[in-house]
Every structure is written in C-alpha cells, then in structure tokens.
Coordinates of C-alpha atoms and ligand atoms in Angstrom, one line a residue:
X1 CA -143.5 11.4 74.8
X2 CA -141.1 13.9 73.0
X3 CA -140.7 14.9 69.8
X4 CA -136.8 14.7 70.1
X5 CA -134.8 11.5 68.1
X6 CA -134.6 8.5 70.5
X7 CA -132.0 6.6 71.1
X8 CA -132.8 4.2 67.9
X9 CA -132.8 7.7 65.9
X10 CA -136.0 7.7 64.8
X11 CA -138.5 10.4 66.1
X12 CA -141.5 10.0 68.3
X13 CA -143.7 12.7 67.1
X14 CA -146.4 15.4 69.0
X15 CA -148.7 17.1 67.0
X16 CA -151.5 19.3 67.7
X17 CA -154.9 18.8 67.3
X18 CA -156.4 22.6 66.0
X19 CA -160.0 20.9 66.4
X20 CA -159.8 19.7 70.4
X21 CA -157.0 21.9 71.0
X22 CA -154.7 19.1 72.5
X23 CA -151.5 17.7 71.9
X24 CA -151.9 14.4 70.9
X25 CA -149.0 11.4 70.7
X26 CA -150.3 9.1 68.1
X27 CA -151.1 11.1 64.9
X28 CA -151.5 7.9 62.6
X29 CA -150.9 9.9 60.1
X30 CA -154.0 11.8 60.6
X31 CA -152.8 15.4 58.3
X32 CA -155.4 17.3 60.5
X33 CA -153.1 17.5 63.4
X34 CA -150.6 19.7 62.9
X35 CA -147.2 18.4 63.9
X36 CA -144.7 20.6 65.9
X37 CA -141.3 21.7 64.6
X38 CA -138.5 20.0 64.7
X39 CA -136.0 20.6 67.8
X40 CA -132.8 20.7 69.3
X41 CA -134.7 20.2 73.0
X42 CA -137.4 18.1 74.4
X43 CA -141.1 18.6 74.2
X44 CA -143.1 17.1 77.0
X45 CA -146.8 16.5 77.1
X46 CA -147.1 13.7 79.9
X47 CA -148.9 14.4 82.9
X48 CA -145.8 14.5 85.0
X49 CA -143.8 16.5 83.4
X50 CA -146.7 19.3 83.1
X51 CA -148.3 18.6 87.1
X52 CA -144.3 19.7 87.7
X53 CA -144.9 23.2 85.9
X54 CA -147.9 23.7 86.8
X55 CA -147.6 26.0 89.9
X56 CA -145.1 28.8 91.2
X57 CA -143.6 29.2 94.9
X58 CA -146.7 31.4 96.0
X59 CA -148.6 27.9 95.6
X60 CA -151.6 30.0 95.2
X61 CA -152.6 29.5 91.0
X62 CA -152.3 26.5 89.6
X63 CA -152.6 26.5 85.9
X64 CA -151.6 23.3 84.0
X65 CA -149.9 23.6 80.9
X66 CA -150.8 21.6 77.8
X67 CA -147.1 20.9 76.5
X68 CA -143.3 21.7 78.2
X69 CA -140.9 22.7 75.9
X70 CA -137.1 22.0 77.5
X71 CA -135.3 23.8 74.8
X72 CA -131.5 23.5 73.8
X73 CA -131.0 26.8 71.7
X74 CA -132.9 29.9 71.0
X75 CA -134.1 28.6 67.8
X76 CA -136.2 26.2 69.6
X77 CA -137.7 28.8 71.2
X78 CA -138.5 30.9 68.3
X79 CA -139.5 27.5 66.4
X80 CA -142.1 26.6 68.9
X81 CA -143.6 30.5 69.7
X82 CA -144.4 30.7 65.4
X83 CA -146.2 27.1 66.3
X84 CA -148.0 28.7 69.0
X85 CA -148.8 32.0 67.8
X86 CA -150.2 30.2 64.5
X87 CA -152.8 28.4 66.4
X88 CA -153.2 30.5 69.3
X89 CA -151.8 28.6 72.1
X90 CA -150.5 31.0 74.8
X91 CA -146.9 30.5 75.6
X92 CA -145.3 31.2 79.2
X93 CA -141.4 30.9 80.0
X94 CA -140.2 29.6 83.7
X95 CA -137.3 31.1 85.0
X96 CA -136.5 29.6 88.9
X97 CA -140.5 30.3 89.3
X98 CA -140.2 32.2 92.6
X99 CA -143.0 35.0 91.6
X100 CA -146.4 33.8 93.7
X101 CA -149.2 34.3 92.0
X102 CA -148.9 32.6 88.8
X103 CA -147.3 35.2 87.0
X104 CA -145.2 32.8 84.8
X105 CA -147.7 29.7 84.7
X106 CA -150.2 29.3 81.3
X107 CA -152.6 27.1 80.2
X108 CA -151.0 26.7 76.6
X109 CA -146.7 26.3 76.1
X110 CA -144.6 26.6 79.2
X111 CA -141.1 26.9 78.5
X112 CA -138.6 25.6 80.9
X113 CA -135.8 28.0 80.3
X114 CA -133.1 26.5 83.1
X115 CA -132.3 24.5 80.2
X116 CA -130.8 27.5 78.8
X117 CA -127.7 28.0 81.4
X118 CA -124.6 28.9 79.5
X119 CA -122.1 31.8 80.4
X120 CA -120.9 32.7 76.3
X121 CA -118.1 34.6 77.6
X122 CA -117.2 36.5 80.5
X123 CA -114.8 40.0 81.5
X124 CA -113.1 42.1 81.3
X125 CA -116.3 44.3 82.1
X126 CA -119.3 42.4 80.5
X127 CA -120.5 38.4 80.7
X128 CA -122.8 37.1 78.2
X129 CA -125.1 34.6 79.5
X130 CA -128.1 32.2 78.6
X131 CA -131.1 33.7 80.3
X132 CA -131.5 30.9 82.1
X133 CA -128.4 30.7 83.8
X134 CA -128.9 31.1 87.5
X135 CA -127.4 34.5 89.6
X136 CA -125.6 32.2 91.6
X137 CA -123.6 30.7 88.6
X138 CA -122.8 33.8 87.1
X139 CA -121.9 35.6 90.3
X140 CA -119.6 32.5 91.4
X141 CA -117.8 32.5 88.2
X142 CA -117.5 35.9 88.2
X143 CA -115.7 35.9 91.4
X144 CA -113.8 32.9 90.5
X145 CA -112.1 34.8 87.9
X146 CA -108.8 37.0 87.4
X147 CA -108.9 39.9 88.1
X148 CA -112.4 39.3 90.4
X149 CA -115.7 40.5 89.3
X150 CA -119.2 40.6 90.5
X151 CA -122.5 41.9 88.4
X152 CA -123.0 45.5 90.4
X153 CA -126.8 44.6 91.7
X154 CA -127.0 41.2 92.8
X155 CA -130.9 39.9 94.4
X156 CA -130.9 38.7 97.9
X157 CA -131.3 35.1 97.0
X158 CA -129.4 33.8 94.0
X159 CA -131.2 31.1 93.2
X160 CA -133.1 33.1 90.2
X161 CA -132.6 33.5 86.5
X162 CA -131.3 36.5 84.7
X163 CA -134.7 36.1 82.5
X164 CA -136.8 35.6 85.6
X165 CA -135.1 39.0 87.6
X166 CA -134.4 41.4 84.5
X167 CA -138.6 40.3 83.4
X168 CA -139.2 42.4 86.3
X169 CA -136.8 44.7 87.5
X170 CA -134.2 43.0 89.8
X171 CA -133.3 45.0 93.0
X172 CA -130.2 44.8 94.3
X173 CA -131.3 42.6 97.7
X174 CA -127.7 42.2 98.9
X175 CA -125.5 43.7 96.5
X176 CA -125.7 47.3 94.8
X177 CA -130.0 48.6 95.6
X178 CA -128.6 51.9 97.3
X179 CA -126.4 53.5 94.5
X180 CA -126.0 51.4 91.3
X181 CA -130.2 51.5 90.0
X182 CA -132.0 47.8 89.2
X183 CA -130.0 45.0 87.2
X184 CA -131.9 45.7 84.5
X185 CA -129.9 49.1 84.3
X186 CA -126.5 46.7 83.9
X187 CA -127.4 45.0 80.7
X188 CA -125.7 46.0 77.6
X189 CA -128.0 43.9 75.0
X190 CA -130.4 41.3 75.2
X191 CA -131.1 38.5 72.4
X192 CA -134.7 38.1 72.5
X193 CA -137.5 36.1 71.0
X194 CA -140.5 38.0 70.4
X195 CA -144.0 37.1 69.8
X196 CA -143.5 36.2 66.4
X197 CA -141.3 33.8 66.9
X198 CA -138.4 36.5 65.5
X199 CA -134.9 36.2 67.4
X200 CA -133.6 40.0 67.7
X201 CA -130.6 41.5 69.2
X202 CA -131.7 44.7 71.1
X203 CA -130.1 47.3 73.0
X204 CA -130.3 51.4 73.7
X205 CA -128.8 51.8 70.0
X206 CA -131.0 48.6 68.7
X207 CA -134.5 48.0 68.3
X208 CA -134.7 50.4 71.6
X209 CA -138.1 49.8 72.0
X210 CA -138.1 46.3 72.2
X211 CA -135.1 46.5 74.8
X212 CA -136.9 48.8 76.9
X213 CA -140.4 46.9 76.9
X214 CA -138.8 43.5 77.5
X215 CA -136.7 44.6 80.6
X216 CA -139.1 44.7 83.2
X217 CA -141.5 43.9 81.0
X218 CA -143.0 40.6 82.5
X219 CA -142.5 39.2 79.3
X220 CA -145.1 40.4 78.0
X221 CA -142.9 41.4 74.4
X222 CA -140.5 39.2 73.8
X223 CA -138.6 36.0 75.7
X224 CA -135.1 36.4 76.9
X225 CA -132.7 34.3 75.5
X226 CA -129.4 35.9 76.2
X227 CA -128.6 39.2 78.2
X228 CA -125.0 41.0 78.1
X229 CA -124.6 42.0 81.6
X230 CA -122.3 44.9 83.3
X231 CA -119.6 43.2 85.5
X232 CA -117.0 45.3 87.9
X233 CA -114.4 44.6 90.2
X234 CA -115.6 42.5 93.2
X235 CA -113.9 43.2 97.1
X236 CA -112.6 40.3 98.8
X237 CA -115.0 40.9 102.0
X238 CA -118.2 42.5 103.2
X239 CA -118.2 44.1 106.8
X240 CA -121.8 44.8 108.1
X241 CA -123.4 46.9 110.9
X242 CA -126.5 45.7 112.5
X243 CA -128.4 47.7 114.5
X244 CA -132.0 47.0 116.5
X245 CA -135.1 49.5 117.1
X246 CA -137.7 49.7 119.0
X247 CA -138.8 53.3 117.8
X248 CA -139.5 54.0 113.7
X249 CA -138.4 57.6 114.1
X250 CA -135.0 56.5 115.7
X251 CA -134.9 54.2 113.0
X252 CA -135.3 56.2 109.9
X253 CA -132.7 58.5 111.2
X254 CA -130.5 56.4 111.3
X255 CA -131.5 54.8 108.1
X256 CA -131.2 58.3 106.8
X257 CA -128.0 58.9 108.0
X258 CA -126.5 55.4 106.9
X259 CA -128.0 55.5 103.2
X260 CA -126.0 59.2 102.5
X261 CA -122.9 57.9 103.8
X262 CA -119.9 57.6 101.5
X263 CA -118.2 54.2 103.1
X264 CA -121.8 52.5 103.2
X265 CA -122.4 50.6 100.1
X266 CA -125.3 48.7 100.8
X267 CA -128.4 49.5 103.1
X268 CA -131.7 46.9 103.8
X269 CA -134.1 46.3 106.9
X270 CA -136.3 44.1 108.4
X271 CA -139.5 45.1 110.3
X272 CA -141.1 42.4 112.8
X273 CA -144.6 42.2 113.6
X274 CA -145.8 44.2 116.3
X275 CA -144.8 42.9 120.2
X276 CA -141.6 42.1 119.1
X277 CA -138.3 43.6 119.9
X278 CA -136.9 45.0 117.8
X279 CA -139.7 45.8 116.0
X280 CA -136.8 47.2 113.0
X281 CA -133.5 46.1 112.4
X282 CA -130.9 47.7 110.3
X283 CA -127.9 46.0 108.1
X284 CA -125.6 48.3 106.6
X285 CA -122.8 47.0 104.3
X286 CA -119.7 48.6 103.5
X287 CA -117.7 45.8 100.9
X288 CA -113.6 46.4 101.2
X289 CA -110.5 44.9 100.5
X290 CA -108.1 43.9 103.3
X291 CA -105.0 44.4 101.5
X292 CA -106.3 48.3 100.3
X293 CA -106.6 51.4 102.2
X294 CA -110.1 52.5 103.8
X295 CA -112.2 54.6 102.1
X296 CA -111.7 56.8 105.0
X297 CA -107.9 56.2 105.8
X298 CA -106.1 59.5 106.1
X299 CA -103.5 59.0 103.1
X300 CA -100.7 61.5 105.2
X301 CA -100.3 58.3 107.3
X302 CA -96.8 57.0 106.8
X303 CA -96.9 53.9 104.8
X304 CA -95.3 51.8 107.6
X305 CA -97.9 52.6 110.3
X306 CA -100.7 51.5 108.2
X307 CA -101.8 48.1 108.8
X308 CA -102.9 46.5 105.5
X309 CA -105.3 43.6 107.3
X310 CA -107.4 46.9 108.7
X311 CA -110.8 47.1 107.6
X312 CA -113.1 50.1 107.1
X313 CA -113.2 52.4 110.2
X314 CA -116.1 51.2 112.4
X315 CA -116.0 54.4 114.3
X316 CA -116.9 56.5 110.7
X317 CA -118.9 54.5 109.5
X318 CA -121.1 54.4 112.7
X319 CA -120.5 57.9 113.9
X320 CA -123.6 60.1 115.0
X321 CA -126.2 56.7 115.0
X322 CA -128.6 56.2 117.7
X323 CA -127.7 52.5 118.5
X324 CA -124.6 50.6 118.7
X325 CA -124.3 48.3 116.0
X326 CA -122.7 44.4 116.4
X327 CA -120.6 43.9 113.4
X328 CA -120.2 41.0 110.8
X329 CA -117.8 40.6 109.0
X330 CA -117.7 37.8 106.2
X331 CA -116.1 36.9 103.0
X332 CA -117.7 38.4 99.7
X333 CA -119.3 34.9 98.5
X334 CA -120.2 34.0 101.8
X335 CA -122.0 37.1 102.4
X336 CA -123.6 36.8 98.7
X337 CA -125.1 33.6 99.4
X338 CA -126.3 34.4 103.0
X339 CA -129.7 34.0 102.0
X340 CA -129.5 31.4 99.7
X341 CA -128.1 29.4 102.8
X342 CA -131.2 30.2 104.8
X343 CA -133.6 29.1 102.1
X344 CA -131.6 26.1 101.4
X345 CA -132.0 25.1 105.2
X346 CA -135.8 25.7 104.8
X347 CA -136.2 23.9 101.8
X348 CA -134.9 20.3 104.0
X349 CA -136.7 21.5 107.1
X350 CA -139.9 22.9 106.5
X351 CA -140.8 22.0 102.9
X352 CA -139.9 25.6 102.1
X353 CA -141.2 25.3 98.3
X354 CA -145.0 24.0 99.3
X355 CA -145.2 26.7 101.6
X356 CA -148.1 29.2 100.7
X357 CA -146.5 32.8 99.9
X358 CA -148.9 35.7 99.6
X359 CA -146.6 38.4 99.0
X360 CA -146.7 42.3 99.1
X361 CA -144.1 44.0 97.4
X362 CA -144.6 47.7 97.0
X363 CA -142.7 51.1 95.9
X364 CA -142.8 53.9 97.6
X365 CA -141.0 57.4 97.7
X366 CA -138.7 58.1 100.2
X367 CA -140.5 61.4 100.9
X368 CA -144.0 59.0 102.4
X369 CA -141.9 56.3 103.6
X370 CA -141.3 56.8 107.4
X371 CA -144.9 57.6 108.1
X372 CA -146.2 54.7 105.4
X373 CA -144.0 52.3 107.5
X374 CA -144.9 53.4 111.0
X375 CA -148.8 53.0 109.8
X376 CA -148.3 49.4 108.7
X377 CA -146.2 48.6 111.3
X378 CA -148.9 48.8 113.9
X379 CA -150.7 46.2 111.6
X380 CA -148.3 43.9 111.1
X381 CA -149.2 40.3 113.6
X382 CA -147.1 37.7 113.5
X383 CA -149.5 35.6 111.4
X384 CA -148.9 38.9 108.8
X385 CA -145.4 37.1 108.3
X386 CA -145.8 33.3 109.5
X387 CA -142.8 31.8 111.3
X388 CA -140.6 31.4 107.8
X389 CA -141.6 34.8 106.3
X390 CA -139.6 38.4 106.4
X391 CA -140.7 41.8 105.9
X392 CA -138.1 44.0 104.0
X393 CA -137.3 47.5 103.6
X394 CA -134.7 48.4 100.5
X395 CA -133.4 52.2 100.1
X396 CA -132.0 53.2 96.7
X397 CA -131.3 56.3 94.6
X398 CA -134.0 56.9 92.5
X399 CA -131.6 58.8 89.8
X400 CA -130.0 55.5 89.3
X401 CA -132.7 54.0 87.9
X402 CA -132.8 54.8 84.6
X403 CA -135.0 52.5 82.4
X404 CA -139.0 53.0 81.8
X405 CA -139.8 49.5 83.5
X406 CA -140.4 48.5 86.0
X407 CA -142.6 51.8 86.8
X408 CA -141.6 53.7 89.9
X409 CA -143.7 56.5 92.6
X410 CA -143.4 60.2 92.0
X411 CA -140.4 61.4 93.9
X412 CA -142.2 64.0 95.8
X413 CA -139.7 65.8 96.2
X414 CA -137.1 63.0 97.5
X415 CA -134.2 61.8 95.8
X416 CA -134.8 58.0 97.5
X417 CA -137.2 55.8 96.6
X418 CA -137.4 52.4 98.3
X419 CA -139.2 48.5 98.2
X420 CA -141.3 47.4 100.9
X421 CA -142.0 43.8 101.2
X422 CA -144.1 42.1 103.7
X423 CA -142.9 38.0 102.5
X424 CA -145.9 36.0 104.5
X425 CA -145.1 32.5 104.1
X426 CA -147.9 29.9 105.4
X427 CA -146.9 28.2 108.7
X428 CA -147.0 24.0 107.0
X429 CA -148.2 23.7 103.1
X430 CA -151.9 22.8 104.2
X431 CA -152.2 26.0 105.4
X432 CA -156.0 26.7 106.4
X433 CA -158.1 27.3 103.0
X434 CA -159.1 30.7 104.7
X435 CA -155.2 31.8 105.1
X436 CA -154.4 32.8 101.7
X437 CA -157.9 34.7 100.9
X438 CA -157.4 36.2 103.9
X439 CA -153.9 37.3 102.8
X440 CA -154.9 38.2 99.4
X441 CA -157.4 40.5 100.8
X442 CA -155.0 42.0 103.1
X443 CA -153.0 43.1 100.2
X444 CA -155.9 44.4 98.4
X445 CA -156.6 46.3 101.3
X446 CA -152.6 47.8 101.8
X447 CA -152.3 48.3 98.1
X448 CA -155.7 50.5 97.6
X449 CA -154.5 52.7 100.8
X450 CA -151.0 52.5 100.1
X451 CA -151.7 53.7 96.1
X452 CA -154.4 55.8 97.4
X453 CA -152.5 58.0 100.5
X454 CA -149.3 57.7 99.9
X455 CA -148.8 57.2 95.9
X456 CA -147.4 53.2 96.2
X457 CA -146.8 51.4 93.0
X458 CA -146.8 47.6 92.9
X459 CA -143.5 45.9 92.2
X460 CA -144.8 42.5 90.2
X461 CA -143.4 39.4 91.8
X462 CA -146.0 39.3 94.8
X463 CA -149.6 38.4 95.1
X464 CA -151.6 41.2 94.5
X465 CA -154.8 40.4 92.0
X466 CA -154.7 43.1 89.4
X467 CA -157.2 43.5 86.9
X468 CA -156.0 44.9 83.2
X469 CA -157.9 48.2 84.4
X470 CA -155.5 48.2 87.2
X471 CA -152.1 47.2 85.4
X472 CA -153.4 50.5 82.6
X473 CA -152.8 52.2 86.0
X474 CA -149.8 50.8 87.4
X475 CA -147.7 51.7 83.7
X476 CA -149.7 55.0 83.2
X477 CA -147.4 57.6 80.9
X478 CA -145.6 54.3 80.2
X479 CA -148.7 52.9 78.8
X480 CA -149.1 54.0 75.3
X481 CA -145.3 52.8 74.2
X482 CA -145.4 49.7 76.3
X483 CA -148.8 48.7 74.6
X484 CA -146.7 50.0 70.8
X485 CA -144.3 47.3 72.1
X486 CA -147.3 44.9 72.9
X487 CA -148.9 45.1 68.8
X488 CA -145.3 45.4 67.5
X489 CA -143.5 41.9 68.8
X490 CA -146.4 40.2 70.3
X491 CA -149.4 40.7 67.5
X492 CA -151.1 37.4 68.5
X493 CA -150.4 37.9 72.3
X494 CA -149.7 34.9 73.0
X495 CA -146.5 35.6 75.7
X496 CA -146.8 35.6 79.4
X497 CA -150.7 35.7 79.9
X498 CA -150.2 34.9 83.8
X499 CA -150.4 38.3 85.1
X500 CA -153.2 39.1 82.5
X501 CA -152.0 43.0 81.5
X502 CA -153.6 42.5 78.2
X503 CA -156.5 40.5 78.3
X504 CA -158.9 42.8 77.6
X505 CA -157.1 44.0 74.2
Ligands
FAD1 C1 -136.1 34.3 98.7 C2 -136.3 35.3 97.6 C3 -135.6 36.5 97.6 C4 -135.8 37.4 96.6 N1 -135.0 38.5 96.5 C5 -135.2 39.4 95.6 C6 -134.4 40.6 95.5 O1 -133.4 40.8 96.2 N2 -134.6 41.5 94.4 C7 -135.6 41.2 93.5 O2 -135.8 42.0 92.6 N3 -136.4 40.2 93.6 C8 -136.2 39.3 94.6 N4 -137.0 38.2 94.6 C9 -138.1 38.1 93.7 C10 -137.6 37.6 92.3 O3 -136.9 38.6 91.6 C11 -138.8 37.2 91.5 O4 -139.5 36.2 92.2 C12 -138.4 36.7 90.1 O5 -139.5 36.4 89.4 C13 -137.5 35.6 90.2 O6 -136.8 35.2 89.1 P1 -137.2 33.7 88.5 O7 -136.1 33.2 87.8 O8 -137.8 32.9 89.6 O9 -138.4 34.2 87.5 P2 -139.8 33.6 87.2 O10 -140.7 33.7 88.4 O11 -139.6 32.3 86.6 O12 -140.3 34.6 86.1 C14 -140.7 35.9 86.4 C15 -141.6 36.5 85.3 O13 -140.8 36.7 84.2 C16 -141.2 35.8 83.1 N5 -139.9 35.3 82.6 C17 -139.1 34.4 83.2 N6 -138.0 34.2 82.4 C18 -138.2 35.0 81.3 C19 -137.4 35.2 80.1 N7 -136.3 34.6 79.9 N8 -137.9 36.1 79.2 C20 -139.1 36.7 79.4 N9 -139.8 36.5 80.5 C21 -139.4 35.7 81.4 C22 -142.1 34.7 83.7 O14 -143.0 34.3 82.8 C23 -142.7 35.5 84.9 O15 -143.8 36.3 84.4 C24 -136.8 37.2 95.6 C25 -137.6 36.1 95.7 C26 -137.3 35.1 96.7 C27 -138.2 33.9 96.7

C-alpha cells in the first residue's frame, strides 16, 4: 500500500498510529492516526518491500523497518523526516547498502535513496548530482564527455552512491587515494536535509558546520540530497606494475619507494594469509595519454623521433625496486570498473550479496605501518579472508586530507597515512553460526591492540561493535563540534541510528 495517487487518481492513504506506533493502511477515518504527507515518491509498508531493506551486505544485523519511503525529490525527503521527527520515528537512508554491520538499517523510516539518481549538470570542472546516483554513472558519463573527465578519487568498486561514500569518507580505491585526499575533499556544496526536516545548501562559505559534520558524518546531521563534485581531465589509459613478495620489509621498500615517485599516480596492495606466496602484492598505477609525452620523456628529443603511441617509461618508473614487475596495461574505464567486474562475476556465481562480511577497516600512520602489518600478517589464515574475501592496503598523503571527518591517526611524525582492510567474506551464505562471532571478536581483538599499540582509528564501513563510549573516542578533539552539529540539525535525533554514536544523549 502507498500513499502515492493510483492509477484511478485517487490516493490510497498510510497513516500512523502514535498509540501502537505502526503504520496502519485502513484509517477509516479514524483522526487518531496521523496521516503522512503528501508525496512525489512512494511509501511502502508491506512486508516485502520492508524484508528487502531490512539487512546490509555484511548480513550480520537485520533490523526491519516499519515504512520505505522511495522518494522522487528532496522535498519528500524533508516532508517525511518533519513526520518522523514529530513522532519520534528514527529515520535511516540506503545508499547501495554495502557497509556490514547495519550501519544504514533502522527500525523506524528507511529511505531508499537510489531513487534519487540524476546528474543536474555536468563540466567543465564540477557535476552536480542526486546523491543517489551511483559512482559508476557519474564516472561513465563523465568520461563519455568532451573534453574527458573523471571525479579525482574514484572507490574500488563503483557500484556505491555519492551519499553512501561521502557519509563516510570515500578513499580513492582505484583512482586518486595516494595524492588527491578522500572524495569528500572534491565536493564543492552539498544540498542536505537535516533532522528537522530543513533542506539547506552548505559548503566551506555556507552553513560550514553543517558541511563539515555531514561529510563523513554517517549521517548522523543531515541526509544528502545533492553533492557538487570536483571533476578533472581523465587519461585515455591506465598502465600498472605488479609486483609479488614474500618478505614485508622488501615490500615496504618498495612500497616506499613507489608511493614518492613522480610518474606513480596510484598505489594499493593486497596481503594473503599466511602459507601463501606471495604473501603481499603490489599494483602501482601510473594513468597516461598515448598521444602525449611521458611524464618522464626528455623534451630535447627531436619531435620526429618521439613516438606518440609510447607509454610511460617502464624502466623509470620501476627503477631501484626489489622485484620485477608484469605490467597491465588497460583502457581508463576498463581499469575503473576492474572490480566492479569481479563482484559482478561473484554476485552470479557464488551469491556474492548473501555472503557474510565481517569486515576490518582501520587507519593507521605510515610511521607504525610496516611493523603493524608484519604483526598481523602472521595472523592472518585463510579462513581470516574466506575464499571470496581480500585484504587491502591503501597509501595516501595525509596533507591531502583536509576535512575534520572522517577522523584520522596522529602522524607520528610521517607524512603518509594509510587503510588497512582485512574483507573476510563467509565461504556459502549459511555460513556456521559460530563464524561471524568468531569474526566479530577477532576484530574486537585487532582493533583494541591496534588502537592500543600502534594508535589505529576505525574507518566506519566494517564490522566492528562500538559502543557510544567508544565512538566519543574514535572523534575525540572532533567531538564537541560534531555533537554542536548533532543538537543543531538533528534535535530529535532521529537520523542514522544504525551505528548508535548518540544513543546515550
Ligand atoms: C567491493 C567493495 C569495495 C569498496 N571499495 C571502497 C573504496 O575503495 N573506498 C571506500 O572508501 N570504500 C569502499 N567500500 C566501502 C564503501 O565506501 C562503503 O560500504 C559505503 O557505505 C558504500 O556506499 P553505499 O552507497 O553502499 O552506502 P550505504 O552503505 O548505503 O550508506 C553508508 C552510511 O551512510 C548513510 N547514508 C547513505 N546515504 C546517505 C545520504 N545520502 N545522506 C546521509 N547519509 C547517508 C547510511 O545510512 C550509512 O550509515 C567498498 C565496499 C565494497 C563492498
């Protein structure tokens, strides 16, 4: 049942009931139950269309919502959050879903935002874009246009929203971690719906404070609705150097060298579980246009001895490593989407979306990082990652990171400060009901060490059960303003209760 005109115009209304605190479908006039707004979109409250919401791709919390709103404009939005925040009902926006432990689920309102998916405008330097809009769209389009653009920090897998991945931070997975900061460093102004139900344009001139607690804010002030984004020019091709380890020192000096390198753009790793060889593998990207000049080409060349088709000198880029690299070299798009492809194929293989996904996603400074990963390397089993998971390492420069959230390590001294993920992903959906508490305590374990030795802070979208004591912790200076942010747009608190930051006031 919706609340949206059917076909025969007239409208099938849902109204709340304050006293039960359900929705209910057949009012009968009964002026007790209060009856939502009017909207452009859909609200759902049948079982299917609220079983669908009801978990994330961890498949660890379940929490089934009471009503799905499918909105058509922000307006809806803001309509139903003043409906909500007048009776209380806690209100939770879904991006892709593709945090795993029910960051973005709630009890109360979930709002599908997907439905939101235009692109407003796009270039020379900027797109505006619904906040639901996938990466993928926006970096496809992007590319597809003349001159060709690409947003400067693109996430491993594209198959996420720009509300989902600016809520809480967005590392550059394949495009942009090592020198351009997060993606929520590329956005120009957001158009947000706060707490009150209030739509607001924000920005580092406007309503600063609401701009800087909403990005990488877990949505805890305000829903995205639009987001102006930083765009630049996009090369046609990506050439990439792989290299294999069996020795973390060898590695990280080669990491070290790779990641201060001019004509390397891009830098990530993989560790495998112990036994395996290589235990570490390196990829390090350097993006190029055939038809320009090297980065490294000598310009006394004469013009006629240059050969345009030439792509960026292996033997620089590689020079002084350890290893000898096998190199890939792909189109832009096709390296973009290299991920995408490999979850795509898991997704019709091996029910890729059931799977359970107790994830570990930390920070950590560049100045702990070598020995942090050779001490949980000699943890890591191969039930640590399961047959579909991946453990990731991402360098970038810390002084490109320039908003408050999400929090980061102290430097320590280094200018590099990097993402550690270990992605364990159950071997079939029915994993064994001892699996994910296992999991769940491994990461309690890593995180208290990891906080504890080497001054780790947790980056949200994994599984790691906080408590508010802990989050108070995890923003500490950042605290005090991001709790002003909290009372300012979200006075009822009823946004995002999933990763419960505020539920003790
Ligand atoms: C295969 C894979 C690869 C990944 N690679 C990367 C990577 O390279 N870099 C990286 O940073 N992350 C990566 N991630 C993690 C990803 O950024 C998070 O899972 C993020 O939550 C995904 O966006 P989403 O659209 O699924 O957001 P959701 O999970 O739907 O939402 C995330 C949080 O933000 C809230 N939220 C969602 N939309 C809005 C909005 N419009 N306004 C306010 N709050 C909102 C939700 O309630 C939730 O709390 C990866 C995940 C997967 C599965």
């Amino acid at each position: 049942m919706t609340n949206r005109p059917d076909s025969a115009g007239s409208t099938a209304t849902v109204a709340f009931d304050p006293t039960e605190r359900t929705w209910v479908t057949d009012t009968a006039n009964d002026t007790s139950f209060a009856a939502a707004p009017p909207l452009d979109g859909e609200l759902l409250v049948d079982e299917a269309a609220r079983h669908a919401v009801a978990t994330d791709l961890g498949n660890i919390t379940t929490r089934v919502p009471c009503a799905v709103l499918r909105p058509r404009s922000a307006q809806d939005i803001a309509a139903m959050v003043r409906f909500c925040a007048t009776h209380g009902i806690p209100v939770s926006t879904r991006g892709a879903a593709h945090t795993t432990l029910g960051q973005g689920l709630s009890a109360g309102l979930l709002i599908e935002n997907r439905s939101l998916n235009r692109i407003h405008s796009l270039g020379p330097d900027t797109a505006e874009v619904d906040a639901g809009i996938l990466w993928q769209d926006l970096v496809d389009t992007a590319f597809a246009h003349s001159p060709r653009l690409t947003p400067p920090a693109i996430t491993g897998y594209t198959s996420l929203t720009v509300g989902g991945t600016l809520s809480v931070g967005g590392l550059g997975g394949l495009v942009g971690a090592l020198r351009t900061g997060l993606q929520v460093d590329h956005v120009r102004e957001l158009e947000v719906v706060t707490g009150t139900g209030t739509i607001e344009r924000c920005s580092p001139e406007r309503k600063p404070d609401l701009f800087e607690a909403v990005l990488g804010g877990l949505g805890q002030c305000g829903i995205i609705t639009k987001a102006v984004i930083d765009l630049v020019p996009a090369k046609e091709r990506a050439r990439t150097y792989v290299l294999g380890y069996t020795d973390n020192a060898a590695f990280f000096q080669d990491m070290n060298t790779l990641i201060e390198r001019p004509e390397i753009d891009h830098v990530y790793a993989e560790l495998y579980p112990q036994g395996t060889e290589p235990s570490h593998k390196l990829y390090a990207t350097t993006f190029y246009d055939p038809a320009t000049p090297p980065r490294n080409y000598d310009p006394t060349t004469p013009p006629g001895e240059y050969d345009p088709t030439t792509p960026p000198e292996d033997t620089v880029a590689t020079a002084g490593l350890t290893t000898e690299p096998v190199v890939d070299d792909t189109g832009y798009l096709d390296y973009v989407h290299s991920i995408d492809r490999l979850v795509d194929g898991m997704r019709e293989t091996v029910e890729w979306d059931r799977l359970r996904k107790p994830w570990y996603d930390v920070w950590l400074s560049g100045a702990v990082m070598q020995d942090y990963v050779a001490e949980v390397h000699d943890t890591l089993t191969p039930r640590d990652i399961g047959p579909y998971g991946i453990s990731l390492i991402y360098p970038q420069r810390r002084d490109r990171i320039t908003r408050p959230l999400p929090p980061l390590p102290e430097a320590n001294g280094s200018p590099w400060v990097y993402v550690l993920d270990i992605n364990t992903v159950s071997e079939t959906p029915e994993a064994d009901p001892a699996f994910v508490d296992e999991m769940l305590d491994r990461n309690d374990r890593l995180f208290a060490r990891a906080r504890d030795e080497y001054g780790a802070v947790l980056y949200p979208i994994g599984s790691l059960r906080f408590t508010p004591a802990d989050w108070r912790a995890h923003y500490g200076d950042r605290w005090e303003a991001f709790q002003a942010a909290k009372n300012r747009y979200d006075p009822g608190a009823v946004l995002t209760p999933g990763p419960g930051i505020f539920q003790d006031g």
